[in-house]
PDB file of C-alpha atoms in Angstrom:
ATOM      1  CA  UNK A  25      46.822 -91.280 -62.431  1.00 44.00           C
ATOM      2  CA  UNK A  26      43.305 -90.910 -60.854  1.00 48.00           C
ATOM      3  CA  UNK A  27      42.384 -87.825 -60.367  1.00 46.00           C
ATOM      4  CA  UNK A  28      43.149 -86.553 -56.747  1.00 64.00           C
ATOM      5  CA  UNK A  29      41.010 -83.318 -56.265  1.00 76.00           C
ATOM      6  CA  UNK A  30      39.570 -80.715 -57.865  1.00 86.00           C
ATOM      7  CA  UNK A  31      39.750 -77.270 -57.886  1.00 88.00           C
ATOM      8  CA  UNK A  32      37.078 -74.844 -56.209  1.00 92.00           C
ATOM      9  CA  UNK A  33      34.318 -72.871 -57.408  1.00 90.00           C
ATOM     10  CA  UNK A  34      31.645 -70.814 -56.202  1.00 90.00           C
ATOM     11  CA  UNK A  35      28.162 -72.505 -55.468  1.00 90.00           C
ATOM     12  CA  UNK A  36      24.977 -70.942 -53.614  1.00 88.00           C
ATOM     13  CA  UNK A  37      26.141 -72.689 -50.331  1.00 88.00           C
ATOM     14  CA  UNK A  38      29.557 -71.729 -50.284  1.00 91.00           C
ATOM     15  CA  UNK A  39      32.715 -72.865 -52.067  1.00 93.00           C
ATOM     16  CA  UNK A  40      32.680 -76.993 -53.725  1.00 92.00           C
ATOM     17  CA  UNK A  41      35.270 -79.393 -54.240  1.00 91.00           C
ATOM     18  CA  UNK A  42      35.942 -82.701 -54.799  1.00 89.00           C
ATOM     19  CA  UNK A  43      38.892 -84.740 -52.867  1.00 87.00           C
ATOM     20  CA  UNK A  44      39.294 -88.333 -53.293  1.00 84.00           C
ATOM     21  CA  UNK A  45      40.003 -91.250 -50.260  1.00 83.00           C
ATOM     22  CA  UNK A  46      43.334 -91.201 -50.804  1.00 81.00           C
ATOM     23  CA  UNK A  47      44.552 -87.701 -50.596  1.00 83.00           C
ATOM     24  CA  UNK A  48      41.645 -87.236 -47.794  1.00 85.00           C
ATOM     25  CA  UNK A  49      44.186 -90.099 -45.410  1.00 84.00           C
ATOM     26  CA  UNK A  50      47.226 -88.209 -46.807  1.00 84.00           C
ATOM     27  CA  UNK A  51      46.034 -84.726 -45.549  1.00 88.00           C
ATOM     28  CA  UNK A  52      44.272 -86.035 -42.624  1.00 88.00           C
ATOM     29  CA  UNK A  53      47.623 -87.473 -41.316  1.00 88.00           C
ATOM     30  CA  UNK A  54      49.287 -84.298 -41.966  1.00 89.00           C
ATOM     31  CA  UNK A  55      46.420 -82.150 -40.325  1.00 91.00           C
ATOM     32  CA  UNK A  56      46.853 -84.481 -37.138  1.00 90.00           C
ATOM     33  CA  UNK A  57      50.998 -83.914 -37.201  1.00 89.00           C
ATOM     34  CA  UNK A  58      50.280 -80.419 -37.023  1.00 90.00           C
ATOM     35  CA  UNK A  59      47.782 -80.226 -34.340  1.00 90.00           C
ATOM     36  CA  UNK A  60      50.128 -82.270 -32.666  1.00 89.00           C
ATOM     37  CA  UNK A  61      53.124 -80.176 -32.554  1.00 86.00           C
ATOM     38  CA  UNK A  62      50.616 -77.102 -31.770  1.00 88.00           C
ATOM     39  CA  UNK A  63      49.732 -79.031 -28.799  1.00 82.00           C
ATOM     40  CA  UNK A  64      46.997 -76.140 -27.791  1.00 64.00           C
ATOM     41  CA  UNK A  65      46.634 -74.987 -24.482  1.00 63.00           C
ATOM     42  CA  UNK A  66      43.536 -75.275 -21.890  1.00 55.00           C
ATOM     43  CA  UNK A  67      41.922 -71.971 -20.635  1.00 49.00           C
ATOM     44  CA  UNK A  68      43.992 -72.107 -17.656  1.00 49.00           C
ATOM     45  CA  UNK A  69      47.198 -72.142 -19.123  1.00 50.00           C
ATOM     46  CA  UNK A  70      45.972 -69.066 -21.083  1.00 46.00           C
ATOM     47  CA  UNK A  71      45.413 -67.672 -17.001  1.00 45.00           C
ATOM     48  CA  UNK A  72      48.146 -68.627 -16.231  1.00 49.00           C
ATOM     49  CA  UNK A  73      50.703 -67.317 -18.926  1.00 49.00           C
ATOM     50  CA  UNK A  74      48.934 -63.739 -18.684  1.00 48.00           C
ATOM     51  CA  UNK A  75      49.291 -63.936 -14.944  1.00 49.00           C
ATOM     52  CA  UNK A  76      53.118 -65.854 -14.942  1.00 58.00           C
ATOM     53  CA  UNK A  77      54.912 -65.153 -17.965  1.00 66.00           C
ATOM     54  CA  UNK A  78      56.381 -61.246 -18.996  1.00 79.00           C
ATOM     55  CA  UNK A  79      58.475 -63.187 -21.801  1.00 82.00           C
ATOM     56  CA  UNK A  80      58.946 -66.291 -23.570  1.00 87.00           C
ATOM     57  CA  UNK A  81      61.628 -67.313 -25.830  1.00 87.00           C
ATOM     58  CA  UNK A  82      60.980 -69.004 -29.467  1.00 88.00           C
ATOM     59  CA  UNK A  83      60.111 -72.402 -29.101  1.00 87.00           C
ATOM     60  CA  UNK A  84      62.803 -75.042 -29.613  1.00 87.00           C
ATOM     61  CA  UNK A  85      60.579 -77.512 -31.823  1.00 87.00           C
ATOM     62  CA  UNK A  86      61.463 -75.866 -35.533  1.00 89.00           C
ATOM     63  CA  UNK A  87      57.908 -76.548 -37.163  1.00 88.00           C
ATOM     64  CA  UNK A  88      56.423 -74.079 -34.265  1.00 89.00           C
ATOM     65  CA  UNK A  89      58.960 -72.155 -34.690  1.00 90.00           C
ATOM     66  CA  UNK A  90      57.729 -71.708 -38.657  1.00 92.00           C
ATOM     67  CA  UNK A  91      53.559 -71.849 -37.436  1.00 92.00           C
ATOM     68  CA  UNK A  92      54.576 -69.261 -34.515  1.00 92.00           C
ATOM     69  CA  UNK A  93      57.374 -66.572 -35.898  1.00 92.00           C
ATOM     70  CA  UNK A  94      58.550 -63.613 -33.494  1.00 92.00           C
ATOM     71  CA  UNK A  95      56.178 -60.825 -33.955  1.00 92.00           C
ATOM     72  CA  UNK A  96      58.741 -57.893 -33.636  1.00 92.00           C
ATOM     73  CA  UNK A  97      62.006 -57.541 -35.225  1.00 93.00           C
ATOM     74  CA  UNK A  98      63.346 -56.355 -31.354  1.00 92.00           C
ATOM     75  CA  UNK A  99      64.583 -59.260 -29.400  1.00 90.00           C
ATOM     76  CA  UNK A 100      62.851 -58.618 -26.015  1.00 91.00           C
ATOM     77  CA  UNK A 101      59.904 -57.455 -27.340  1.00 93.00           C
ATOM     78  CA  UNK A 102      59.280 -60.189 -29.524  1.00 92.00           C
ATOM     79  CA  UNK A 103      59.303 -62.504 -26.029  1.00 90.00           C
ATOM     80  CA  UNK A 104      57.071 -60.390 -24.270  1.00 90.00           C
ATOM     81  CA  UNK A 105      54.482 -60.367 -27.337  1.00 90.00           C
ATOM     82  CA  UNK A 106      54.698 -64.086 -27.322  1.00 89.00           C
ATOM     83  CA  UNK A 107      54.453 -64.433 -23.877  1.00 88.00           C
ATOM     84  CA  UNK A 108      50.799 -62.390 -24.371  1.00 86.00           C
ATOM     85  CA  UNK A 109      49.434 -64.625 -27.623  1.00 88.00           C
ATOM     86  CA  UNK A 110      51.487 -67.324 -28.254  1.00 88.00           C
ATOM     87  CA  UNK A 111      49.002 -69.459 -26.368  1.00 87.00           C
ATOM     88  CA  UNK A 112      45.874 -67.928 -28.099  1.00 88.00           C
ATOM     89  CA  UNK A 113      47.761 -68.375 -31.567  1.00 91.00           C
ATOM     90  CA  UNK A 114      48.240 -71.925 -30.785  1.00 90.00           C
ATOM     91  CA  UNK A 115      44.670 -72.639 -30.334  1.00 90.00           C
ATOM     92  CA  UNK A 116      43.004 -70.645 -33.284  1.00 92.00           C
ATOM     93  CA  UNK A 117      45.439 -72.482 -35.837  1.00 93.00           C
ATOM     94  CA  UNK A 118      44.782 -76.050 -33.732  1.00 92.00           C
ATOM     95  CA  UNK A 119      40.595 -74.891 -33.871  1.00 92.00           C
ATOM     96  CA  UNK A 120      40.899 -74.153 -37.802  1.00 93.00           C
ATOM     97  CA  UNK A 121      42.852 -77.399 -38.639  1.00 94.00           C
ATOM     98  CA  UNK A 122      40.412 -79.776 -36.779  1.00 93.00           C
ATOM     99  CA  UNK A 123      37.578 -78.109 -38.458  1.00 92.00           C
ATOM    100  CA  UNK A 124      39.479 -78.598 -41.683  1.00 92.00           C
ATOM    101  CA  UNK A 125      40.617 -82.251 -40.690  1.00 91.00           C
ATOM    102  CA  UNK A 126      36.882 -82.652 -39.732  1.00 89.00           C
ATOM    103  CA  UNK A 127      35.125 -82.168 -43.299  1.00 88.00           C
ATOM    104  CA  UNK A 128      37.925 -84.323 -45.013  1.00 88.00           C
ATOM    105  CA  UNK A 129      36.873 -87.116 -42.614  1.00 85.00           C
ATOM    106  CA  UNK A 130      33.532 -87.442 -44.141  1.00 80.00           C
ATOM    107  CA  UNK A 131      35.503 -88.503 -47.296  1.00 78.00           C
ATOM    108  CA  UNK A 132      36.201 -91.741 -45.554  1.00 66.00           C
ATOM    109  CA  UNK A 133      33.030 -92.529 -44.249  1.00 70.00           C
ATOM    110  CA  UNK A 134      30.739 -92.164 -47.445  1.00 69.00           C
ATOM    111  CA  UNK A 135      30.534 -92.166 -51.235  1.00 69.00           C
ATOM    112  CA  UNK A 136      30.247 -88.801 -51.537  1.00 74.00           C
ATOM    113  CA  UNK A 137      33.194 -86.829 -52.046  1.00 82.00           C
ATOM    114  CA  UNK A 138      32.150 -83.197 -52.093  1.00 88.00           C
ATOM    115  CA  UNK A 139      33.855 -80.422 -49.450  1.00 90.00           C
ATOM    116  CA  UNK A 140      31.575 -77.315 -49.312  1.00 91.00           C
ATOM    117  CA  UNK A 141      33.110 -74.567 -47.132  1.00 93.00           C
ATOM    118  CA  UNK A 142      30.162 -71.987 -46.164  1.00 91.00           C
ATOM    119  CA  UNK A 143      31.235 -68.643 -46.956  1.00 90.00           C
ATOM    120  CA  UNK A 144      31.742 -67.330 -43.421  1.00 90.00           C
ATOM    121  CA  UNK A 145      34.705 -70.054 -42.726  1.00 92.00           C
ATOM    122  CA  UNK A 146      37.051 -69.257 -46.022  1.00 92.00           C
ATOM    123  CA  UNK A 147      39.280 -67.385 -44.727  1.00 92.00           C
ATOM    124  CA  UNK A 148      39.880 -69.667 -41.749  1.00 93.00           C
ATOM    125  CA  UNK A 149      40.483 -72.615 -43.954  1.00 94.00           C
ATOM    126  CA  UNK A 150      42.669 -70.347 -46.012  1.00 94.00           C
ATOM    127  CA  UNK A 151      44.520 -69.942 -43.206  1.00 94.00           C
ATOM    128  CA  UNK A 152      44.765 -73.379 -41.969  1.00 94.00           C
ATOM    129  CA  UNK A 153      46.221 -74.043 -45.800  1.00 94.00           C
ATOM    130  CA  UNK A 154      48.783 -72.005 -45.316  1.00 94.00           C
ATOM    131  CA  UNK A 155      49.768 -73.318 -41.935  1.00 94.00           C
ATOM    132  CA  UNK A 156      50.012 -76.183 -43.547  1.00 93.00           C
ATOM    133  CA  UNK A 157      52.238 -74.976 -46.465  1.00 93.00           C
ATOM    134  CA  UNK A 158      54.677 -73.882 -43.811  1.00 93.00           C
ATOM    135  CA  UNK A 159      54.928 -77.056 -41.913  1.00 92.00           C
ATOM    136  CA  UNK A 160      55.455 -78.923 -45.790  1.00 92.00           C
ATOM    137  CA  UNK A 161      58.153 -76.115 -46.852  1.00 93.00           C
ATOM    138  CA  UNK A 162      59.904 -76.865 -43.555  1.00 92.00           C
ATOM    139  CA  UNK A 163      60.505 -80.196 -44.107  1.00 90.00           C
ATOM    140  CA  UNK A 164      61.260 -79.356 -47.537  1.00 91.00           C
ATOM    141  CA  UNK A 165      63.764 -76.998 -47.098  1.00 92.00           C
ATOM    142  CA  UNK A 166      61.987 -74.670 -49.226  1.00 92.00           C
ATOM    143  CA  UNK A 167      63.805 -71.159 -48.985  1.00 87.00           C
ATOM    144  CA  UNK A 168      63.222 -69.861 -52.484  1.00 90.00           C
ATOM    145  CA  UNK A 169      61.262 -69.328 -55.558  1.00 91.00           C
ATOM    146  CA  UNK A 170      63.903 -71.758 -57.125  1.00 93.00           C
ATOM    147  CA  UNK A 171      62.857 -74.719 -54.807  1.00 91.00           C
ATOM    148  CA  UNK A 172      59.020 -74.461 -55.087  1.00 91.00           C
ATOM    149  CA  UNK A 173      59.540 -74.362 -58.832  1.00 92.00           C
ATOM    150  CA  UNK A 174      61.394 -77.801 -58.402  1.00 92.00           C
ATOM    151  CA  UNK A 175      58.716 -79.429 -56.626  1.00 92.00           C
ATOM    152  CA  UNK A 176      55.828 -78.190 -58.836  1.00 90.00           C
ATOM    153  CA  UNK A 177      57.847 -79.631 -61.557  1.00 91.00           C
ATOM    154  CA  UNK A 178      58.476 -83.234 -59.999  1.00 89.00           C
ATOM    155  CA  UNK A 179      54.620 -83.530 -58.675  1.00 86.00           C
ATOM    156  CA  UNK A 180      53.903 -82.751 -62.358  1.00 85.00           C
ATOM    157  CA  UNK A 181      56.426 -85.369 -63.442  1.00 84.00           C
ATOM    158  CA  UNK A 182      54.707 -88.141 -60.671  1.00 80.00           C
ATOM    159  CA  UNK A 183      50.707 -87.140 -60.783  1.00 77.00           C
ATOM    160  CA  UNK A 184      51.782 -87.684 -64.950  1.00 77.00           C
ATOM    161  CA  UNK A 185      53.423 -91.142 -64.993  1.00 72.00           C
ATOM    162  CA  UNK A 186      52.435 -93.639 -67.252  1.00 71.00           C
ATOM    163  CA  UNK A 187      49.857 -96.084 -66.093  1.00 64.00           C
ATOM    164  CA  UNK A 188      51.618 -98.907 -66.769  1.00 62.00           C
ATOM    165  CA  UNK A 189      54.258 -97.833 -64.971  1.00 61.00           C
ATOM    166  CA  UNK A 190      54.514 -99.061 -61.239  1.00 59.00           C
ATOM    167  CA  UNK A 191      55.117 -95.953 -59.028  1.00 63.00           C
ATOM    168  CA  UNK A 192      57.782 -95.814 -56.668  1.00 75.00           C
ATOM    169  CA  UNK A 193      58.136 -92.704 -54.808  1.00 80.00           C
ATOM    170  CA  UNK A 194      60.360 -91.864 -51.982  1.00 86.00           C
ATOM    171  CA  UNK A 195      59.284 -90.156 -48.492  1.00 86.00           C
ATOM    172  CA  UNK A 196      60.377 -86.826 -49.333  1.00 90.00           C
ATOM    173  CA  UNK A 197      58.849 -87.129 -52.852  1.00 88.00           C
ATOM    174  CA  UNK A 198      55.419 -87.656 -51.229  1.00 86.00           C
ATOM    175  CA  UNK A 199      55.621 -84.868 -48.793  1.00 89.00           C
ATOM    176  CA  UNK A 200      57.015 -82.336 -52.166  1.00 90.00           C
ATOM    177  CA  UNK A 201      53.595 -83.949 -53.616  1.00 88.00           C
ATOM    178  CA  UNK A 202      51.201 -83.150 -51.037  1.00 89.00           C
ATOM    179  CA  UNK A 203      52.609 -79.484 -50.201  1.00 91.00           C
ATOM    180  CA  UNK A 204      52.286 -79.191 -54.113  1.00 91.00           C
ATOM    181  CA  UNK A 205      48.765 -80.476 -53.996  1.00 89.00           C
ATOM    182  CA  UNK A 206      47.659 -78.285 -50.932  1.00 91.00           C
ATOM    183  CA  UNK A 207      49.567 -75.030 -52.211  1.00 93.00           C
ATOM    184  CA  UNK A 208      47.531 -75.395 -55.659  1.00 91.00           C
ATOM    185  CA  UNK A 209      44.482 -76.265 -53.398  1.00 91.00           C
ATOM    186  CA  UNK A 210      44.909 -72.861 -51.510  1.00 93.00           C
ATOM    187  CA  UNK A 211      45.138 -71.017 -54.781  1.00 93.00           C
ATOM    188  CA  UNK A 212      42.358 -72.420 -56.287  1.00 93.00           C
ATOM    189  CA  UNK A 213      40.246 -71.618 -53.294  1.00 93.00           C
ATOM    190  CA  UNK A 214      41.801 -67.877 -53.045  1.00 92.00           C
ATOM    191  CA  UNK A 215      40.942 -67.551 -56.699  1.00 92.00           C
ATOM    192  CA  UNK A 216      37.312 -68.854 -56.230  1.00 92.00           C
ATOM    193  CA  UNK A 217      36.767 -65.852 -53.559  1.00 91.00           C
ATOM    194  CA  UNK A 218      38.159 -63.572 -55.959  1.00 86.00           C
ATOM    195  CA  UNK A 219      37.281 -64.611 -59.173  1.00 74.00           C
ATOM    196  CA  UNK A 220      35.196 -67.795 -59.505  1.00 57.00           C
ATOM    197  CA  UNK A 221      34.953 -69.866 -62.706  1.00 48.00           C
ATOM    198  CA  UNK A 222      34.987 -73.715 -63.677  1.00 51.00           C
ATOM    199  CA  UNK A 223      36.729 -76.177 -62.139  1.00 51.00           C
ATOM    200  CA  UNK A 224      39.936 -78.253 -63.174  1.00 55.00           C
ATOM    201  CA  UNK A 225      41.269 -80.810 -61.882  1.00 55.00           C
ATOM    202  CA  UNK A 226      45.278 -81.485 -60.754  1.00 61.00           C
TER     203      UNK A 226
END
């Protein structure tokens, strides 16, 4: 298979990759879902929840429930801690995404398909990776160390199919594919902050 996107690596103006068209539409789509289901608030409703609310109970919807988890082990203080930032959570993730979503759109409308994240906005794109890793592993079902290993394995087994060998995948397959893809993307970044060095490609 083509390749689909490179690891990152340190560069004067921040840190580089490469992404190509197709796994730009795949993530985009994903990075829309999310913002989506995050459905941030106005100013007002941030009034209005300090002014309204004492507590709030966990959201129904289970992939907010995974992007938004209690915040205290105790029951009632849990609700009155999400009554006070739940709202403010909500839009810092939604901000970080649609910058995110943002630079992968400029995939689509030229040749070029470098991603340079300036040094200052890591962490918030490390962040939005993992939000994203959550919403994945909740559709997955992943729970354990046994489960990620099986869907490193079968993205291995599907990014290294034969050629000549039409590729079928199934829904779930793709989604196991693209939380592979952005998991190893988040590493690669982390390890660029840390570490540096050359860059490979998945």
């Amino acid at each position: 298979m083509p390749m689909l996107l490179s690891s990152f690596t340190a560069t004067p103006e921040g840190y580089k990759t490469e992404i190509d068209e197709e796994v730009a539409i795949l993530l985009q789509r994903l990075l829309g879902e999310t913002i989506t289901v995050l459905d941030a608030p106005d100013q007002e409703s941030f009034v209005g929840a300090l002014l309204d609310e004492d507590r709030r109970d966990e959201p129904e919807d289970p992939t907010l429930r995974v992007l938004l988890p209690p915040m205290s082990f105790d029951p009632e203080e849990a609700q009155t801690l999400r009554a006070l930032t739940e709202d403010t959570l909500r839009s810092q993730k939604a901000e970080r995404l649609l910058e995110i979503g943002h630079a992968i759109s400029q995939i689509a409308l030229d040749e070029n398909r470098e991603i340079i994240i300036p040094f200052d906005k890591v962490w918030a794109w490390l962040s939005g990776f993992n939000d994203l890793r959550l919403v994945l592993a909740q559709r997955l079902q992943v729970g354990s160390a046994a489960d990620n290993e099986y869907w490193f394995d079968r993205a291995i087994k599907i990014l290294h199919a034969p050629r000549h060998t039409p590729l079928e995948i199934t829904h779930e397959e793709l989604i196991g594919l693209v939380f592979v893809m952005v998991s190893w993307w988040q590493d690669s970044l982390l390890e660029a902050v840390h570490m540096g060095g050359p860059p490979t490609t998945l």
